[in-house]
mmCIF file of C-alpha atoms and ligand atoms in Angstrom:
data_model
loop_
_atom_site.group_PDB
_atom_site.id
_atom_site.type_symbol
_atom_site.label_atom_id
_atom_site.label_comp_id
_atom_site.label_asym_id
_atom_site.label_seq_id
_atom_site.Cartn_x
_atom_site.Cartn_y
_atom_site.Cartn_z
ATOM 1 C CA UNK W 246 -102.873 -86.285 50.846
ATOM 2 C CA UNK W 247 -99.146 -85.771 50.182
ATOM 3 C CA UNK W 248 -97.549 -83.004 49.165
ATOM 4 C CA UNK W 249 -94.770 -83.601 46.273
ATOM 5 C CA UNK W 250 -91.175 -83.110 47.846
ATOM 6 C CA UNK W 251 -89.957 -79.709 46.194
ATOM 7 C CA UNK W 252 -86.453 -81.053 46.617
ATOM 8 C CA UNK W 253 -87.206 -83.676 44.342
ATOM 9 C CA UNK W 254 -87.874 -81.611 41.548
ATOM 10 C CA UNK W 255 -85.173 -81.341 38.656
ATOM 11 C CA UNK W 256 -83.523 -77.419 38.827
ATOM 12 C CA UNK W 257 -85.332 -76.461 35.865
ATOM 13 C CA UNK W 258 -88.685 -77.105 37.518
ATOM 14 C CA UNK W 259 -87.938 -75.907 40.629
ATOM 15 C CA UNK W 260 -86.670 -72.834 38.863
ATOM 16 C CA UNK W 261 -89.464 -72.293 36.318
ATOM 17 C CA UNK W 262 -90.624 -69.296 37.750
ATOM 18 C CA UNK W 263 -94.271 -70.220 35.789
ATOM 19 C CA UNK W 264 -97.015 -69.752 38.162
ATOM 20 C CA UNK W 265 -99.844 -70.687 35.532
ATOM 21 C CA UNK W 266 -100.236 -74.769 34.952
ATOM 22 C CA UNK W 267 -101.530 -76.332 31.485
ATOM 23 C CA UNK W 268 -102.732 -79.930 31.259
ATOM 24 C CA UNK W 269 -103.026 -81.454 27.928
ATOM 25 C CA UNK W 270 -105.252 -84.147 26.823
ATOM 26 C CA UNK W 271 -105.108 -86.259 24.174
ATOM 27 C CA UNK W 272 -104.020 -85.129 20.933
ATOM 28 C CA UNK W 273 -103.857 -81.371 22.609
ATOM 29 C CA UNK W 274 -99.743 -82.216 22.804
ATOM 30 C CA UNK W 275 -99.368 -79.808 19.883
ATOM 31 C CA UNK W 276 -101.077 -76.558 21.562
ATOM 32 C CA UNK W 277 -97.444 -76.030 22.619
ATOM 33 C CA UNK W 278 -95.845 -75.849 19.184
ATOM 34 C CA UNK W 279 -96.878 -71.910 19.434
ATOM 35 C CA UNK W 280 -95.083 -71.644 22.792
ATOM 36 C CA UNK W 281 -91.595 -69.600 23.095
ATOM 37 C CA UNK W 282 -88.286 -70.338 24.757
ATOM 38 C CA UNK W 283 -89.345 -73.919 25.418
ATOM 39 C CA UNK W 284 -87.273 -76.046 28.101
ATOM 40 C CA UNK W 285 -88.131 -80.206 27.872
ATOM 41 C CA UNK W 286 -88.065 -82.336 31.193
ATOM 42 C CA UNK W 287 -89.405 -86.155 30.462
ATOM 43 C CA UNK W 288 -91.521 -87.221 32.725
ATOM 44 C CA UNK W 289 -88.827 -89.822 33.824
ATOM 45 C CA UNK W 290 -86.815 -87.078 35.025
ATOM 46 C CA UNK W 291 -88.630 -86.331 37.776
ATOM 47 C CA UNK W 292 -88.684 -88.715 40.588
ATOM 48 C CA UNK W 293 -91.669 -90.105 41.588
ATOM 49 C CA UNK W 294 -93.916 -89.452 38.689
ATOM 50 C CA UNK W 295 -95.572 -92.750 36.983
ATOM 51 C CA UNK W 296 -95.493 -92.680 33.222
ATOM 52 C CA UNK W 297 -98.285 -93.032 30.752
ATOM 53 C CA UNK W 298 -98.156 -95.694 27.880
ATOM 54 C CA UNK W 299 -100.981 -94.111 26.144
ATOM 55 C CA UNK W 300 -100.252 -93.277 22.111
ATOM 56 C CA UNK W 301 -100.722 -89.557 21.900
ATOM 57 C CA UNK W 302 -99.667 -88.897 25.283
ATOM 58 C CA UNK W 303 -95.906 -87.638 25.203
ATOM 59 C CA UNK W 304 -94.976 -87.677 28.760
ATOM 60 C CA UNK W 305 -92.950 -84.878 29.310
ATOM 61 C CA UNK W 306 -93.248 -81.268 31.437
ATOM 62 C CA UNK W 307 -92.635 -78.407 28.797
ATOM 63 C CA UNK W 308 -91.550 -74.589 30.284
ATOM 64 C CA UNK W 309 -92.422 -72.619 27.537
ATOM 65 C CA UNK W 310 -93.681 -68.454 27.274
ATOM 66 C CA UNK W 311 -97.147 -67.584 25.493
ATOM 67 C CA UNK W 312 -98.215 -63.568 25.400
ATOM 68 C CA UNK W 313 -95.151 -62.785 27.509
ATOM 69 C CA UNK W 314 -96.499 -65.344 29.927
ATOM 70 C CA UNK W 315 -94.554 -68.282 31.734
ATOM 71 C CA UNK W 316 -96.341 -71.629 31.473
ATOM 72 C CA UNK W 317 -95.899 -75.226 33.135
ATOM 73 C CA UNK W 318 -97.475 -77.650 30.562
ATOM 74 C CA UNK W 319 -97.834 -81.295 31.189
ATOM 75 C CA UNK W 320 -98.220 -82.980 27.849
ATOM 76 C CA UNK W 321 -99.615 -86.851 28.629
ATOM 77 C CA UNK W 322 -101.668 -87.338 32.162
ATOM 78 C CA UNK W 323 -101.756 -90.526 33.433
ATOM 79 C CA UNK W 324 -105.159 -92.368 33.569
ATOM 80 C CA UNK W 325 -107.105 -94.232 36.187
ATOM 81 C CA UNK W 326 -107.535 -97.013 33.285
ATOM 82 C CA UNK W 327 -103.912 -97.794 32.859
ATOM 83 C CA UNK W 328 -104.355 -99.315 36.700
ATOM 84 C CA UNK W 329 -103.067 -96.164 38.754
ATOM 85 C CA UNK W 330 -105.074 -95.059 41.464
ATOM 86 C CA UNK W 331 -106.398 -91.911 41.637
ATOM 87 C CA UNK W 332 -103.839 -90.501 44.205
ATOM 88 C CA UNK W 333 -101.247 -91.356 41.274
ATOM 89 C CA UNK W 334 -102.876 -90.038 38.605
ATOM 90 C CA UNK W 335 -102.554 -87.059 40.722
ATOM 91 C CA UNK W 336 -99.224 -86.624 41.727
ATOM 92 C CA UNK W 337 -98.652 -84.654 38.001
ATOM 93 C CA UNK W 338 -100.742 -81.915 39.254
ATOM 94 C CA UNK W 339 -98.776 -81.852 43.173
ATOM 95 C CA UNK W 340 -95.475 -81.649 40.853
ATOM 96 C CA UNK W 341 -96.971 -78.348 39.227
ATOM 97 C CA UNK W 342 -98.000 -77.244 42.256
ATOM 98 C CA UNK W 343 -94.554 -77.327 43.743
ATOM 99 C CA UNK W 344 -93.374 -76.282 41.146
ATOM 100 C CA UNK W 345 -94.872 -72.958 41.959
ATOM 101 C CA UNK W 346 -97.949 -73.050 39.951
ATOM 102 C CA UNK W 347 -101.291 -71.661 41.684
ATOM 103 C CA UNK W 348 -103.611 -71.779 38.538
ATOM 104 C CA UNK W 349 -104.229 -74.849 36.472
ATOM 105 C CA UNK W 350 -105.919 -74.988 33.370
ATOM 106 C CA UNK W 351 -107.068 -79.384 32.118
ATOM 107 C CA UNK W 352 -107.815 -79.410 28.793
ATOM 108 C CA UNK W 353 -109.532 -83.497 27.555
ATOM 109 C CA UNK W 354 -110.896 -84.682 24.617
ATOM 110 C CA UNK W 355 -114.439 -85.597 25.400
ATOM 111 C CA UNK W 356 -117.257 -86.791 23.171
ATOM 112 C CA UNK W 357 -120.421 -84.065 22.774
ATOM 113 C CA UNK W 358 -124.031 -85.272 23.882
ATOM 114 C CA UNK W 359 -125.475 -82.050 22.860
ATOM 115 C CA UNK W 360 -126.549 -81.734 19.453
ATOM 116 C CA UNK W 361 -125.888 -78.065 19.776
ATOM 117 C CA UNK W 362 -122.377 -78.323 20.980
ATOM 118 C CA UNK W 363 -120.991 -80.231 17.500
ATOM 119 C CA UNK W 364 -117.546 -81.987 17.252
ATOM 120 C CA UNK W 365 -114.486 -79.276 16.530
ATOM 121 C CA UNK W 366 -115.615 -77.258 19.066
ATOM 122 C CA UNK W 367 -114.479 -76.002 22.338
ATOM 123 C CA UNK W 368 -116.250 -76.647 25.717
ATOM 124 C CA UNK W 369 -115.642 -74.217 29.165
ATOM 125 C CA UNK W 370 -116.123 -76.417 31.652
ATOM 126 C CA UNK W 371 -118.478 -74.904 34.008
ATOM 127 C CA UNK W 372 -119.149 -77.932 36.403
ATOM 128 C CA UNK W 373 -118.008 -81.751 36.453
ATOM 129 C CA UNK W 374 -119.729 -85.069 37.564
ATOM 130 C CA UNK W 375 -116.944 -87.516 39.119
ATOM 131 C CA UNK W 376 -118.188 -90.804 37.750
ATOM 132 C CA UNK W 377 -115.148 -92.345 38.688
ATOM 133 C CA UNK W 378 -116.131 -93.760 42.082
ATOM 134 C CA UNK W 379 -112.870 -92.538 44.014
ATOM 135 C CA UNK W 380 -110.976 -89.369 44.884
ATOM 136 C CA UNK W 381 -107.271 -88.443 45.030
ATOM 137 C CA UNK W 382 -108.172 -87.344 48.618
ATOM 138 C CA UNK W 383 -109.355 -90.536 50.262
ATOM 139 C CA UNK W 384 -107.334 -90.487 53.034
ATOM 140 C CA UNK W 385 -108.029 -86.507 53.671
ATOM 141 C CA UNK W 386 -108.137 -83.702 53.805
ATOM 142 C CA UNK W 387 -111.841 -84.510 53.964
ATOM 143 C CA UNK W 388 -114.591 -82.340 52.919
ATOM 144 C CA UNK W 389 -113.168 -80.306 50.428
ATOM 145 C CA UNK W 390 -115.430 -77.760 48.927
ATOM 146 C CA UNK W 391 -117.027 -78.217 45.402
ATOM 147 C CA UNK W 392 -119.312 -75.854 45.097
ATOM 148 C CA UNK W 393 -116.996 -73.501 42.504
ATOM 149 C CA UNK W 394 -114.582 -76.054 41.145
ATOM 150 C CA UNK W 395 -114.037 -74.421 38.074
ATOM 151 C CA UNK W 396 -112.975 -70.234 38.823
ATOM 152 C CA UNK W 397 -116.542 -68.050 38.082
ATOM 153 C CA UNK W 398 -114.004 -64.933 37.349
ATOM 154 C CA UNK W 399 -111.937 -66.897 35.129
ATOM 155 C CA UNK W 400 -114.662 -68.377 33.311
ATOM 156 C CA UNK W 401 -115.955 -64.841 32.597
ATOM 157 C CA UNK W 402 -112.429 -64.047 31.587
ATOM 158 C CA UNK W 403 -112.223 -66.615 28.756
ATOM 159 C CA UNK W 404 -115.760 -66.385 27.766
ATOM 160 C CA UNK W 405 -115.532 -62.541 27.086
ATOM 161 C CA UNK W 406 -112.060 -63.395 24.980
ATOM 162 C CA UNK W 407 -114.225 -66.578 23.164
ATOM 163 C CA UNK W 408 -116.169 -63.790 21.679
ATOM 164 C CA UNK W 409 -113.859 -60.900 21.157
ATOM 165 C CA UNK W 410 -112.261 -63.302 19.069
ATOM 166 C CA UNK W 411 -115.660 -64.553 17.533
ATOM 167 C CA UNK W 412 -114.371 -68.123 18.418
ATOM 168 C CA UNK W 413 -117.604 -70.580 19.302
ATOM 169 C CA UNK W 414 -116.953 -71.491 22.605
ATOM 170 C CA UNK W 415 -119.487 -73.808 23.851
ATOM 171 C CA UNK W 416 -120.024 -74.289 27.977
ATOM 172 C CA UNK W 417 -121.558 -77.090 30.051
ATOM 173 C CA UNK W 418 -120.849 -80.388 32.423
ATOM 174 C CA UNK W 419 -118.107 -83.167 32.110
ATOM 175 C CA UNK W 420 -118.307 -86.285 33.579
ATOM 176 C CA UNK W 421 -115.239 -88.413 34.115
ATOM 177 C CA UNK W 422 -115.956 -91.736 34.119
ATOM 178 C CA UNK W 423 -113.027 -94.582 34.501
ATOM 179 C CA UNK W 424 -112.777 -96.152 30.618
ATOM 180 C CA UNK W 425 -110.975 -97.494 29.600
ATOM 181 C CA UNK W 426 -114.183 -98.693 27.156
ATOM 182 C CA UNK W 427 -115.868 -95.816 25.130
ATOM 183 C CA UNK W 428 -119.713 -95.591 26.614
ATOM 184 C CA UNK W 429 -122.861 -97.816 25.292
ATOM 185 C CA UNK W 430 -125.405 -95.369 23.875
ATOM 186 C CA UNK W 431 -127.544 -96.707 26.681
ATOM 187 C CA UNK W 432 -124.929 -95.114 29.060
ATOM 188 C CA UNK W 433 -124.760 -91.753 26.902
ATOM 189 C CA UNK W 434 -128.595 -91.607 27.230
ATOM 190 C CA UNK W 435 -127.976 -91.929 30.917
ATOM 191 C CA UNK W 436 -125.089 -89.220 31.320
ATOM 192 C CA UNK W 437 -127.403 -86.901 29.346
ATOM 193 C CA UNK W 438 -130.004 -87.341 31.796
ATOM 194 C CA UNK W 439 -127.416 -86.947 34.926
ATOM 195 C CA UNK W 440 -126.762 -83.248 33.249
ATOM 196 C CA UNK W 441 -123.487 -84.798 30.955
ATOM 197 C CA UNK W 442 -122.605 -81.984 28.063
ATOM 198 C CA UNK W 443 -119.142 -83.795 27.374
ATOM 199 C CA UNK W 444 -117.601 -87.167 28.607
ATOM 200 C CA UNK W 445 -114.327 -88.198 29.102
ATOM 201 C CA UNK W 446 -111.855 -90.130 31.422
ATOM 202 C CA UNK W 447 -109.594 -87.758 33.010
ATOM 203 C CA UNK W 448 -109.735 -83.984 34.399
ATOM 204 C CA UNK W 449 -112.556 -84.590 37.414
ATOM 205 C CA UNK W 450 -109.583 -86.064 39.655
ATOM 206 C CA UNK W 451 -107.042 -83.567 38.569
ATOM 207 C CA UNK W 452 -109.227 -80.323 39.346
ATOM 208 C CA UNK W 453 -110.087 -82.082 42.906
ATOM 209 C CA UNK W 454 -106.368 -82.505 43.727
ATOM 210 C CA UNK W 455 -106.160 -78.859 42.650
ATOM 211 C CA UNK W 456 -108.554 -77.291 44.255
ATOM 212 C CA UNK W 457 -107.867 -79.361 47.716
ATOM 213 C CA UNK W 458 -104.015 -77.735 47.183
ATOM 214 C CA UNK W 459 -106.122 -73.947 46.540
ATOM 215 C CA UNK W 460 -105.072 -73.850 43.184
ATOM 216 C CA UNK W 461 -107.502 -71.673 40.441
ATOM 217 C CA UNK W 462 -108.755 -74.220 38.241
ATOM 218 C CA UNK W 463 -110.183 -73.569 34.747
ATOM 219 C CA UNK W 464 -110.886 -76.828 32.320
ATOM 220 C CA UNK W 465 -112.021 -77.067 28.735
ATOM 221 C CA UNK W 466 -113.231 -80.034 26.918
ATOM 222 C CA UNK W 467 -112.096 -80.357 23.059
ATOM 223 C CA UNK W 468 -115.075 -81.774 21.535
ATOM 224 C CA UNK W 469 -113.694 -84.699 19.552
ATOM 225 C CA UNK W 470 -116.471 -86.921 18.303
ATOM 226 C CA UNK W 471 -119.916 -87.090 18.596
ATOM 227 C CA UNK W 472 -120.874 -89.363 22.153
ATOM 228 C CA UNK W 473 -122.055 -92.854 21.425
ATOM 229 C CA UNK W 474 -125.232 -93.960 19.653
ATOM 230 C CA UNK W 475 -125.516 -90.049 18.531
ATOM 231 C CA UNK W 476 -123.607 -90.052 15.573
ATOM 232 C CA UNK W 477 -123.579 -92.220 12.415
ATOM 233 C CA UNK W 478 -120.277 -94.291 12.937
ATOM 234 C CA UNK W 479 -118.029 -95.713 15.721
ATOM 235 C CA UNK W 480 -115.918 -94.225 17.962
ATOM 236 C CA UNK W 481 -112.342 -94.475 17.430
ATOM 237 C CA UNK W 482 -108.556 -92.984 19.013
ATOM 238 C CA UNK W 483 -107.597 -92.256 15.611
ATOM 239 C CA UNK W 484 -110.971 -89.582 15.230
ATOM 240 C CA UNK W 485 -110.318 -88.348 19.148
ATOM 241 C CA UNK W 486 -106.303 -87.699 17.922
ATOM 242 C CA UNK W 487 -107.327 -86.238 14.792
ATOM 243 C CA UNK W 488 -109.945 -83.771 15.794
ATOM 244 C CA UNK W 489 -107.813 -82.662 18.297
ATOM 245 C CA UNK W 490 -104.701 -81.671 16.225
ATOM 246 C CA UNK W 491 -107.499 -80.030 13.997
ATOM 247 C CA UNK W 492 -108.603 -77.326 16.543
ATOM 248 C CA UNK W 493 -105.318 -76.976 18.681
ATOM 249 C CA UNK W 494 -105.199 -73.659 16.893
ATOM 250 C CA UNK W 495 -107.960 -72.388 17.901
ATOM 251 C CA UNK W 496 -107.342 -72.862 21.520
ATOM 252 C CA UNK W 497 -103.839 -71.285 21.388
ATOM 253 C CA UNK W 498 -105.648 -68.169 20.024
ATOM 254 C CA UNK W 499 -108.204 -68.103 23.545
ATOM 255 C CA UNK W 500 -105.324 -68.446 25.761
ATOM 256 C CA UNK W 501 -103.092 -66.014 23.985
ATOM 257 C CA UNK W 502 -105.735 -63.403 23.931
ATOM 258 C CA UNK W 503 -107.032 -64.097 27.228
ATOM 259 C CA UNK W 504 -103.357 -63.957 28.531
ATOM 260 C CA UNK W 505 -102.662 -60.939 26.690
ATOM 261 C CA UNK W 506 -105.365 -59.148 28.078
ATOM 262 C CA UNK W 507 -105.554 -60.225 31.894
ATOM 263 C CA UNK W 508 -102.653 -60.732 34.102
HETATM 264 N N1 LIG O 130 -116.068 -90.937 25.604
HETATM 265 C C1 LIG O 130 -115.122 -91.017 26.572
HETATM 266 N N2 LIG O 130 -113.921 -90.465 26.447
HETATM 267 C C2 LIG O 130 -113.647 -89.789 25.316
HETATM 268 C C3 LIG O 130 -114.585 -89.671 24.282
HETATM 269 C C4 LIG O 130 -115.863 -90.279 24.437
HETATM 270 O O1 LIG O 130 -116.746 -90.220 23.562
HETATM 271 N N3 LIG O 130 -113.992 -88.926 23.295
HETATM 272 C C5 LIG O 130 -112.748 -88.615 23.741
HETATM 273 N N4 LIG O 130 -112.531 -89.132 24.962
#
């Protein structure tokens, strides 16, 4: 694995002084609209980084302050489906890292298999299935631990805030699988039977790259659509982009109050 050069980094982001990390998936780009004191660094400012093509994913860092907090927020990932491998889909989350973050919190849109876990809501992600078939680490360090990928404690944390706040936060298993396709309902059936609450292509190889660098991970999936063959229509971006804008809010309150309250 390598480590992103610090002395690449543009001053701002080697300066940020935030030591918490926010990924945002698609559609999620507006969580930061809430954010204070907000500093913009395009993606193509930073050397080294590949940039995503994908509509809804803006492709720039944003330094911004939430609850009196500092936070590094990537808005647009880059995906395994636009043909970068999995080290480079990566490399955002080594950039955070030396940037001086040492927690990370992915947020995705996913689609919901669970009939009790509807579209609109939140999911904690307690535990992820890499579908993808590779690993940012191929290549080493080998043999990585998995067995608490996404932080017990901080799970805890935002859970006890999730009800505090009497927001319906539901909790279960992502799998990342490559896309760029939506599933068949044949493979939905399957990923339900594999233990799949949520599905999605992105977060699995960003919280491995994380945790391999020692970072805190926590990840939550924005429930966007119903998973394939389980609702009444078709899946489409335009739903995924929509739902997400739609319950930004709600998030922003979680992470404001769960900021607020534990530091
Ligand atoms: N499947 C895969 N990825 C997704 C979905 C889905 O249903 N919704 C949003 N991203």
């Amino acid at each position: 694995m390598q480590t992103f050069p610090a002395d690449s980094l543009p001053p701002e982001l080697a300066n940020c002084d935030a030591r918490l990390g926010l990924v945002l998936g698609s559609g999620l780009g507006s969580l930061i609209d809430g954010f204070g004191d907000l500093i913009e660094i395009p993606y193509g400012e930073v050397p080294g980084l590949p940039r995503s093509a994908v509509a809804g994913h803006a492709g720039k860092f944003v330094i911004g302050t939430l609850a009196g907090v500092r936070i590094l927020a990537a808005c647009g990932r880059i995906h395994l489906y636009e043909g970068y491998r999995a080290d480079e889909v990566t490399t955002l989350v080594r950039a955070m890292h030396a940037a001086g973050c040492e927690r990370l919190i992915l947020t995705n849109a996913a689609g919901t298999t669970r009939l009790h876990q509807p579209p609109g809501q939140w999911m904690l992600i307690e535990d992820h299935l890499n579908l993808t078939g590779t690993s940012p680490l191929e290549g080493g360090p080998n043999f990585i631990d998995m067995s608490e990928v996404y932080s017990e404690p901080w799970r805890e944390s935002f859970l006890e805030s999730a009800e505090t706040l009497d927001l319906e936060l539901g909790r279960g298993v992502y799998a990342g699988l490559r896309g760029p396709q939506y599933e068949t309902p044949a493979e939905i059936q399957m990923l339900r039977h594999l233990g799949a609450d949520a599905v999605g292509m992105s977060t699995v190889l960003e919280a491995i790259q994380a945790r391999a660098l020692g970072m805190e991970v926590a990840g939550f999936s924005c429930l966007t659509n119903w998973a394939a063959g389980l609702g009444d229509g078709h899946l489409s971006h335009q739903e995924v982009m929509e739902t997400g804008l739609s319950v930004a809010d709600d998030f922003v309150r979680l992470l404001s109050h769960h900021l607020a309250h534990q530091k």
